[in-house]
CSV table of C-alpha atoms in Angstrom, one decimal:
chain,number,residue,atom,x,y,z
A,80,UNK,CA,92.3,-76.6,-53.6
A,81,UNK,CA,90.8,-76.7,-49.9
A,82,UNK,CA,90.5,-73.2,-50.0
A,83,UNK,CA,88.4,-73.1,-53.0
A,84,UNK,CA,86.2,-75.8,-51.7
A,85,UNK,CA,85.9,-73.4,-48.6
A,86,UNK,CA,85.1,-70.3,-50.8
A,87,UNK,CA,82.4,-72.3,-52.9
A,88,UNK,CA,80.9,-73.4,-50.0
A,89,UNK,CA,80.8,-70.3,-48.1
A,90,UNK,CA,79.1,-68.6,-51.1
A,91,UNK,CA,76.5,-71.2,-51.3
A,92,UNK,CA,76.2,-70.7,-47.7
A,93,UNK,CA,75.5,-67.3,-47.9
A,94,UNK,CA,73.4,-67.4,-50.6
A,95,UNK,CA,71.0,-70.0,-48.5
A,96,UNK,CA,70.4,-67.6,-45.6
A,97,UNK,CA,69.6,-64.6,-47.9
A,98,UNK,CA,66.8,-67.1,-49.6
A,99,UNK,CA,65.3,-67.8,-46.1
A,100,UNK,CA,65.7,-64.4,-45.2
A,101,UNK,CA,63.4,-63.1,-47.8
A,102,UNK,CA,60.6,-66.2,-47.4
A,103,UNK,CA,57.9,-64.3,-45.0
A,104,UNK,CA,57.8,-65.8,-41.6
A,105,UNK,CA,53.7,-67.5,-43.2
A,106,UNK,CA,55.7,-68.6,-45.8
A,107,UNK,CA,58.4,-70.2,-43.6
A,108,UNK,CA,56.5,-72.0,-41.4
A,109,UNK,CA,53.6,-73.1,-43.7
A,110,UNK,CA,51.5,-72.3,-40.3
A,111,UNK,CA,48.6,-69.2,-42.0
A,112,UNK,CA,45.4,-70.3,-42.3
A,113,UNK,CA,43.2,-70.9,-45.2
A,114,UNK,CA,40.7,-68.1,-44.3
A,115,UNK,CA,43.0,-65.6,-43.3
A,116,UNK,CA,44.3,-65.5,-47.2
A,117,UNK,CA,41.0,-65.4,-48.4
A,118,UNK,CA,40.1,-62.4,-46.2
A,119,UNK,CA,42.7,-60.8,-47.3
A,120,UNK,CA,42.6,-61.8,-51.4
A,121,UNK,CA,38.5,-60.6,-50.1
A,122,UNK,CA,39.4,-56.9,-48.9
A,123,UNK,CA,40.9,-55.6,-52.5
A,124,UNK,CA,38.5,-57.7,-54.2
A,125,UNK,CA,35.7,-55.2,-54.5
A,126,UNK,CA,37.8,-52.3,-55.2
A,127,UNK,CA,40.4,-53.7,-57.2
A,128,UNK,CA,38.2,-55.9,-59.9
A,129,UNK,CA,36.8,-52.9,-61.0
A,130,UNK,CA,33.2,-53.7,-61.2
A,131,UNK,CA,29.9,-51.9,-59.2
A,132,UNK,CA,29.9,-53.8,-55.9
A,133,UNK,CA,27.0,-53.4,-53.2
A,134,UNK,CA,27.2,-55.2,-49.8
A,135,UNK,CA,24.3,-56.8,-47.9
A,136,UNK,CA,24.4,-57.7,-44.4
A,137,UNK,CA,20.7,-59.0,-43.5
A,138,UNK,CA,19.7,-59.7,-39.9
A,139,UNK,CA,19.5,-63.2,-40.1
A,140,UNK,CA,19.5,-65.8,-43.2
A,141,UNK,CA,18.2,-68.5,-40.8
A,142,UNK,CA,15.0,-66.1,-41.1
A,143,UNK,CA,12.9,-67.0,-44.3
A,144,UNK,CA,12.0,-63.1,-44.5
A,145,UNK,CA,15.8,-62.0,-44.8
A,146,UNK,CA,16.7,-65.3,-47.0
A,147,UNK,CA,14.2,-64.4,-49.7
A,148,UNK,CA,15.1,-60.8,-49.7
A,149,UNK,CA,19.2,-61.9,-49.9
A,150,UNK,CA,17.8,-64.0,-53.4
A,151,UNK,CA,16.4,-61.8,-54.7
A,152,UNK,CA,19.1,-59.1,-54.3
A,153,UNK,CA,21.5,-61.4,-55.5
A,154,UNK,CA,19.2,-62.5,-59.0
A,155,UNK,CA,18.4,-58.8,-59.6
A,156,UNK,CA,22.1,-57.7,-59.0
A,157,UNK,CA,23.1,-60.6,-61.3
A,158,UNK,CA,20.8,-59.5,-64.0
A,159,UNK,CA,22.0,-55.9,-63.8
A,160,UNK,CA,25.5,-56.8,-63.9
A,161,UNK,CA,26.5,-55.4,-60.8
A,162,UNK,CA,28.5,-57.4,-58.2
A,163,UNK,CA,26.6,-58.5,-55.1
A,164,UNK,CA,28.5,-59.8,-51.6
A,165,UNK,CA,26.0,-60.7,-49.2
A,166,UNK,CA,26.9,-61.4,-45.3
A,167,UNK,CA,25.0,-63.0,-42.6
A,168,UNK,CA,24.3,-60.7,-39.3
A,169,UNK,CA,23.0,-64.0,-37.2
A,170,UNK,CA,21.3,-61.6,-35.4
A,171,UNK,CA,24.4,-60.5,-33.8
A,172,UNK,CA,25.2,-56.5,-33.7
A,173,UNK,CA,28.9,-57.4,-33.7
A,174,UNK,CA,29.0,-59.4,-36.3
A,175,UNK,CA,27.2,-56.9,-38.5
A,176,UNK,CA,29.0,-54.3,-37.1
A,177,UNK,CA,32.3,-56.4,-38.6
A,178,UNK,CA,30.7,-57.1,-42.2
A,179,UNK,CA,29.9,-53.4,-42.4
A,180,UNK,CA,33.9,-52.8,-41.4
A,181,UNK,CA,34.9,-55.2,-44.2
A,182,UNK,CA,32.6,-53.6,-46.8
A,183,UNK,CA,33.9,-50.4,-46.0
A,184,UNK,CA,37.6,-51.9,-46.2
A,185,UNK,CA,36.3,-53.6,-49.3
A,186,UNK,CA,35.7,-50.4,-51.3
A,187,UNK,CA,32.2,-51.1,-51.8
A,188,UNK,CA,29.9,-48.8,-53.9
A,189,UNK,CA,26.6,-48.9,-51.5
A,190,UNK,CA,26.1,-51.2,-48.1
A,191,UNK,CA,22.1,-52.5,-47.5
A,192,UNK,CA,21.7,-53.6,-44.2
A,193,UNK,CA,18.9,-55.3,-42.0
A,194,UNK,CA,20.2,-53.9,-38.7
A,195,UNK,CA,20.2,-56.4,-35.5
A,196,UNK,CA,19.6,-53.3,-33.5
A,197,UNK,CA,19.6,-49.8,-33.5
A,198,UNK,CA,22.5,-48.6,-31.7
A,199,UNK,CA,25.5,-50.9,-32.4
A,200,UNK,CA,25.4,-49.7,-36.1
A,201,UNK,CA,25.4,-46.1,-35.5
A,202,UNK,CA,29.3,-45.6,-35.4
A,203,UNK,CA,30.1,-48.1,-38.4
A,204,UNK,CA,27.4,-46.2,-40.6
A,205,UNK,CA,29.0,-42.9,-39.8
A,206,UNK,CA,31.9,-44.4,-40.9
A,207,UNK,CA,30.7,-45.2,-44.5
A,208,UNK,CA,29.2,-41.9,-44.9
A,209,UNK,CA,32.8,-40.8,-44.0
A,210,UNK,CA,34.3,-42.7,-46.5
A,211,UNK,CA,31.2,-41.5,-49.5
A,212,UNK,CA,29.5,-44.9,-48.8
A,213,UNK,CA,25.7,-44.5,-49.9
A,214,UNK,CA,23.9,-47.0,-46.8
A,215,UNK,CA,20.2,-48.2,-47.4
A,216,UNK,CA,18.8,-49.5,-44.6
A,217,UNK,CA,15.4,-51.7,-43.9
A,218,UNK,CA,13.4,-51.6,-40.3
A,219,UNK,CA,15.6,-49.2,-38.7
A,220,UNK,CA,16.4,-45.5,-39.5
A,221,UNK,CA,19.4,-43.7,-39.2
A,222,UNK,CA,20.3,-39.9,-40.0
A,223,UNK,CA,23.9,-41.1,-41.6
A,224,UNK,CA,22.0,-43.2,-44.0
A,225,UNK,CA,21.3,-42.5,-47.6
A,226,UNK,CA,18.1,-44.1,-47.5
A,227,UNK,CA,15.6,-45.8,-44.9
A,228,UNK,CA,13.0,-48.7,-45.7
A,229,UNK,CA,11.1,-48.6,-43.0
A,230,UNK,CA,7.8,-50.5,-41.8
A,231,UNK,CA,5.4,-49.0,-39.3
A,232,UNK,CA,5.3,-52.4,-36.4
A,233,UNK,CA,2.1,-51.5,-35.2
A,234,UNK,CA,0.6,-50.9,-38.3
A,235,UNK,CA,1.9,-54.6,-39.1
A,236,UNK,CA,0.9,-56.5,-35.8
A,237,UNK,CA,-3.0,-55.0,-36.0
A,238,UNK,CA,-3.0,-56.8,-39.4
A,239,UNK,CA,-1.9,-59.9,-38.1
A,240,UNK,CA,-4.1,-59.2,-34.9
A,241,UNK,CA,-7.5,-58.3,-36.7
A,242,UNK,CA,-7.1,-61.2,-39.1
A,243,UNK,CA,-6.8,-63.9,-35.6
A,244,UNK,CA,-9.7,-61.7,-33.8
A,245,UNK,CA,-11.9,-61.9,-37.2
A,246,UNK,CA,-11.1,-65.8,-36.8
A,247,UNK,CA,-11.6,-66.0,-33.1
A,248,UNK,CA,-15.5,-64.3,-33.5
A,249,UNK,CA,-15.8,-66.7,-36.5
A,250,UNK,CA,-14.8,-69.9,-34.7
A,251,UNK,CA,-16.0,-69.4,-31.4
A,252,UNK,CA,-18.3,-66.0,-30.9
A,253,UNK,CA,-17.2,-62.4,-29.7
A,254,UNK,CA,-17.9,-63.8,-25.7
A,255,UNK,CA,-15.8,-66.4,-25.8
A,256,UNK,CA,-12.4,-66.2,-23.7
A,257,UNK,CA,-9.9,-67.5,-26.6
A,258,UNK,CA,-6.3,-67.8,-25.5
A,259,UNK,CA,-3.7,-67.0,-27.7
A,260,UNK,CA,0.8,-66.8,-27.8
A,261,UNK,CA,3.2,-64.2,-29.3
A,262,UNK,CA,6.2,-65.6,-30.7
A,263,UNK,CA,8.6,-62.9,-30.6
A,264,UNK,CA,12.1,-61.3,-31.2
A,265,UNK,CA,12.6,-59.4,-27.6
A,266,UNK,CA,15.8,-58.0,-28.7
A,267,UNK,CA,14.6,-56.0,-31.5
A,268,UNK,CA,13.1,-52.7,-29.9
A,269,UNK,CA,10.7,-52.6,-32.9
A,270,UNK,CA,9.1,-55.7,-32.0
A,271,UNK,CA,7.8,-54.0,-28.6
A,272,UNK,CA,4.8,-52.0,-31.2
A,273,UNK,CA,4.6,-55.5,-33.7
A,274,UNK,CA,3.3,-57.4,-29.9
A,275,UNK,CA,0.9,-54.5,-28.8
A,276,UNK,CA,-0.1,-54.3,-32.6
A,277,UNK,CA,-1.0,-58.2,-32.4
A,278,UNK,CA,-3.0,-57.4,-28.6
A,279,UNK,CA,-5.1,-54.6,-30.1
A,280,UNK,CA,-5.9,-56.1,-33.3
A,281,UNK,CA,-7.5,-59.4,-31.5
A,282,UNK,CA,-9.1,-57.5,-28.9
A,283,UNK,CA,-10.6,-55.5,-31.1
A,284,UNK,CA,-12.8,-58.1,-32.0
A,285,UNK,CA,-12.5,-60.3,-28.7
A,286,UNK,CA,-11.7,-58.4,-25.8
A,287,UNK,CA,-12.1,-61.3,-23.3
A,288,UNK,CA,-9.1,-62.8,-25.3
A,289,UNK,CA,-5.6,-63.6,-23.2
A,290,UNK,CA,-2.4,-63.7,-23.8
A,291,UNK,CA,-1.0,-66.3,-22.0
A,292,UNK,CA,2.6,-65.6,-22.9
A,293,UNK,CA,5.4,-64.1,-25.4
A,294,UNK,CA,8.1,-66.5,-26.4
A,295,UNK,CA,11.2,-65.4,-28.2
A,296,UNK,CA,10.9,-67.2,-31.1
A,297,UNK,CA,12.4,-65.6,-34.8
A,298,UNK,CA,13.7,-68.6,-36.7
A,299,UNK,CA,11.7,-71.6,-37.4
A,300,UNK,CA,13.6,-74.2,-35.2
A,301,UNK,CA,13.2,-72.0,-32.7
A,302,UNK,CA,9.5,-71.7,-33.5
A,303,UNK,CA,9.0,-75.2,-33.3
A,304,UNK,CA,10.8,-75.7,-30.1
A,305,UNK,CA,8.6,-72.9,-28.5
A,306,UNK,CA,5.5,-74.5,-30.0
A,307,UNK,CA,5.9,-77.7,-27.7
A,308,UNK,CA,6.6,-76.0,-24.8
A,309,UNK,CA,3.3,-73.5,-25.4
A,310,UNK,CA,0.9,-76.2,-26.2
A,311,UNK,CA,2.6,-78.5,-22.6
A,312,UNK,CA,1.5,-75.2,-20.9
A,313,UNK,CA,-0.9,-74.0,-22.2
A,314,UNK,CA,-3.1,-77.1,-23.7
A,315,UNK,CA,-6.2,-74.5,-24.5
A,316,UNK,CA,-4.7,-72.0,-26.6
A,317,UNK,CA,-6.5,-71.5,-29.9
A,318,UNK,CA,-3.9,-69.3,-32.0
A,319,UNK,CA,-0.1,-68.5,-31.8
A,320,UNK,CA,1.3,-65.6,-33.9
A,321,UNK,CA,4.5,-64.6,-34.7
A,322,UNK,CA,6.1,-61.1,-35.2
A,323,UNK,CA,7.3,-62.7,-38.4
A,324,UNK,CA,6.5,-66.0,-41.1
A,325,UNK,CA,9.7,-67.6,-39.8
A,326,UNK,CA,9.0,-68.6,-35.9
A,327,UNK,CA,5.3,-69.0,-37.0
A,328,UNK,CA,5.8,-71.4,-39.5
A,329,UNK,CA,7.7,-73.2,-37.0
A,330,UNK,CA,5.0,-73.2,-34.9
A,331,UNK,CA,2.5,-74.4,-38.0
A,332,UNK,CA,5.2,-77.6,-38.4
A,333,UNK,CA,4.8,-78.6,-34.4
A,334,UNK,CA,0.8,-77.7,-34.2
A,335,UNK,CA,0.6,-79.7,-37.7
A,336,UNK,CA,2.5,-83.0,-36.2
A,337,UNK,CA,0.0,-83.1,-33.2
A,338,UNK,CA,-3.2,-83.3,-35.3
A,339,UNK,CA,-5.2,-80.7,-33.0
A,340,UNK,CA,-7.8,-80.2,-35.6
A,341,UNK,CA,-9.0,-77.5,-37.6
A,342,UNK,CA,-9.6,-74.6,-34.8
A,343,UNK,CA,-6.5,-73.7,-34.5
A,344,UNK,CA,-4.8,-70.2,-36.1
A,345,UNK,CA,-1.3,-69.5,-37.1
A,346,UNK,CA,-0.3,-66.7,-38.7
A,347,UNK,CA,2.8,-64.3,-39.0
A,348,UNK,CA,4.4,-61.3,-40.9
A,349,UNK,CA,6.4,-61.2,-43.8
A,350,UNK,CA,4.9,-62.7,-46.4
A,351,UNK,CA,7.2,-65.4,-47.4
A,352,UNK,CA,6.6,-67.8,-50.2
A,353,UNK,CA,6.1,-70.6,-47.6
A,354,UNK,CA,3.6,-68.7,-45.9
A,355,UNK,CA,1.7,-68.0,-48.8
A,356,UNK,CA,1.4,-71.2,-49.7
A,357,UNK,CA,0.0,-72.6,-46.6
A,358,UNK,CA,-2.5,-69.7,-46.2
A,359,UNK,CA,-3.4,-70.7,-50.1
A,360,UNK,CA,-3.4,-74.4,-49.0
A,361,UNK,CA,-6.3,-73.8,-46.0
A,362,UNK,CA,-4.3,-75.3,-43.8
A,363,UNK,CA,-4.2,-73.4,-40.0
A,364,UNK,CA,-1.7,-71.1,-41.4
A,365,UNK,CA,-4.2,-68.9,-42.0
A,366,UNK,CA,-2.8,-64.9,-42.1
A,367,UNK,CA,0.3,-63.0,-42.9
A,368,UNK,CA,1.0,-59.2,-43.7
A,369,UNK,CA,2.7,-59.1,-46.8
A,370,UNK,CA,6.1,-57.0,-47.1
A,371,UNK,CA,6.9,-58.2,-50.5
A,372,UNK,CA,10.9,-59.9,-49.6
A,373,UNK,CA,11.3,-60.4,-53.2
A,374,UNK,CA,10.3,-56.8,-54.6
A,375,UNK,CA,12.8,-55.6,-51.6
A,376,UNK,CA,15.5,-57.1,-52.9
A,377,UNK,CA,15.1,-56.1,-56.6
A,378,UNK,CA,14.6,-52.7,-54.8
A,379,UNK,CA,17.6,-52.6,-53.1
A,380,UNK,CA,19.2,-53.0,-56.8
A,381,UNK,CA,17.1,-50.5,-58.5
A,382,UNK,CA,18.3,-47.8,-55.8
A,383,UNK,CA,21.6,-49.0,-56.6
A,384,UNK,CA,21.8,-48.0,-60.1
A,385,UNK,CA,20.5,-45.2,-59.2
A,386,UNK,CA,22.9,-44.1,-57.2
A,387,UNK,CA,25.2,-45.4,-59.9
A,388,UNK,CA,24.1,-43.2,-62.4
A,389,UNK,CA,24.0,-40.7,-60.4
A,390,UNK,CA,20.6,-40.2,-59.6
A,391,UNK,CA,19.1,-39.3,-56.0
A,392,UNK,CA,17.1,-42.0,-54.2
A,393,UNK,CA,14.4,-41.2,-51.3
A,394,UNK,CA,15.4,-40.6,-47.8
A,395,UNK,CA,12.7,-42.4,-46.6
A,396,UNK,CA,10.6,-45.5,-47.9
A,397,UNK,CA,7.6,-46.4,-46.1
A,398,UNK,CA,6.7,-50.2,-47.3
A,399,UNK,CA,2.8,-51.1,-47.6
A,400,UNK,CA,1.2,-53.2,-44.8
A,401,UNK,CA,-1.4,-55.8,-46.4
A,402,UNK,CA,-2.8,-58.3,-44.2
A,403,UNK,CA,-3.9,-61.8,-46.3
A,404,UNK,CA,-5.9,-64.1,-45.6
A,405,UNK,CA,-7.3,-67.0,-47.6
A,406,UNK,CA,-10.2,-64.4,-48.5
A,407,UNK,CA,-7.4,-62.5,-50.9
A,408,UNK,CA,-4.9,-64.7,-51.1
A,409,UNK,CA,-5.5,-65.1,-54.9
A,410,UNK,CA,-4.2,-61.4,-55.5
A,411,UNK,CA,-0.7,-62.4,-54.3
A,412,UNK,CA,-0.2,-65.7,-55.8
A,413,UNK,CA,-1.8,-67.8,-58.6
């Protein structure tokens, strides 16, 4: 009898080990994160669900520009039934440089991406071509990519720039020594012909006018910081433009709050709802240059079923600079 009892319990014994033995050491110790599963469930996802997928890495969500282009891309890829994954680059080059990894690890049909900069993203978009990845990019050009959006920034910042010279004559005479601030983005190379665009365009109009300083400001909290600090500084500037609607707008909230009256222009680029409204509203937001986010995101999914059905899509796509001001403001929105 004891030996039996020794034999059963040897066999359960043995039988114990083998079930541990085969439990993966995650498994085993209850210790692998949350997201680490989902990333992994995420990398099969696009290829393994079967469906037309298209990745979208913007610069930065924080930035009204990029967030209504992501909406857009996302209702119009809805409404064509193909599969949209959109990740944010918060204006960091290695965290685009990652999403563009994952949507090549993804099996992804077509990548879109608003690059942070131009050189971080040269190796990763060689890689997608590699793999038979179509890439559409907007603001930046590169020769691996399918298709380029691109914007000519001093085209853009004359816009913006005549409309606040225009103003300037208007409100105070072609003499008169207004001073003005550039919120900027000094990161983005591109941004270098958006400021000079802005200079010329006022002084076109006022050539006495100054620029008393450039102040990175992209995002509309940082906008509104850089705001404060301008008008502490600089109590006598008349006008601050942005390189885009999203620092300006900032600005508009902080200028707003402090009641300075009604000489006063702000103005950006972009064209953003928001800053359609306010231009629509007379209120000191007075000019943008419209880019039209929300036709580039339907865009983006139009050139995706093209590529879909096989169809060839333009190399290059140079998008139209309109500058508005409350003089045509009724052509963009009711």
């Amino acid at each position: 009898m004891k030996k039996i009892v020794a034999l059963v319990l040897g066999t359960l014994l043995v039988f114990s080990l083998a079930a541990c033995s085969m439990s993966s050491p995650a498994e085993s110790s209850g210790t692998e994160p949350a997201e680490s599963q989902q990333a992994a469930a995420s990398e099969d996802g696009a290829a393994a669900d079967g469906e037309y997928t298209v990745g979208f890495c913007p610069m930065d969500l924080s930035n009204n520009f990029w967030a209504a282009i992501a909406n857009s891309f996302e209702e119009a890829g809805e409404e064509a039934g193909i599969k949209t994954i959109v990740t944010d680059g918060k204006s960091d080059a290695a965290t685009q440089v990652t999403a563009l990894e994952n949507f090549i690890s993804q099996g992804v049909d077509v990548i879109v991406v608003g690059p942070v900069d131009a050189e971080s993203l040269q190796g990763v978009i060689g890689e997608a071509k590699n793999a038979n990845i179509p890439v559409i990019t907007h603001t930046t050009a590169y020769d691996d990519a399918t298709c380029n959006m691109n914007v000519d920034e001093i085209e853009m910042g004359t816009a913006i720039g005549q409309l606040a010279g225009q103003w300037m004559v208007d409100t105070f005479g072609e003499e008169a020594g207004c001073k003005y601030a550039i919120l900027t983005q000094s990161q983005l190379e591109q941004t270098i012909g958006r400021e000079n665009g802005i200079q010329a365009g006022i002084e076109e109009f006022v050539p006495n006018a100054e620029c008393v300083t450039k102040v990175d400001a992209h995002t509309t909290d940082l906008g509104m910081t850089a705001a404060e600090n301008i008008l502490s500084a600089h109590p006598d500037v008349c006008a601050i433009i942005g390189i885009n609607d999203s620092g300006a707008l900032g600005a508009y909230e902080t200028v707003s709050a402090r009641d300075m009256g009604d000489e006063f222009f702000i103005g950006g680029v972009d064209g953003t709802d928001q800053a359609l409204e306010l231009i629509k509203g007379g209120t000191i937001y007075r000019g943008t240059v419209y880019l039209n986010p929300v036709g580039t995101g339907q865009q983006f999914i139009d050139y995706a079923l093209a590529l879909k059905n096989g169809e060839e899509i333009p190399e290059s796509y140079m998008v139209p600079v309109n500058a508005i001001s409350a003089e045509n403001i009724d052509e963009y929105i009711q």
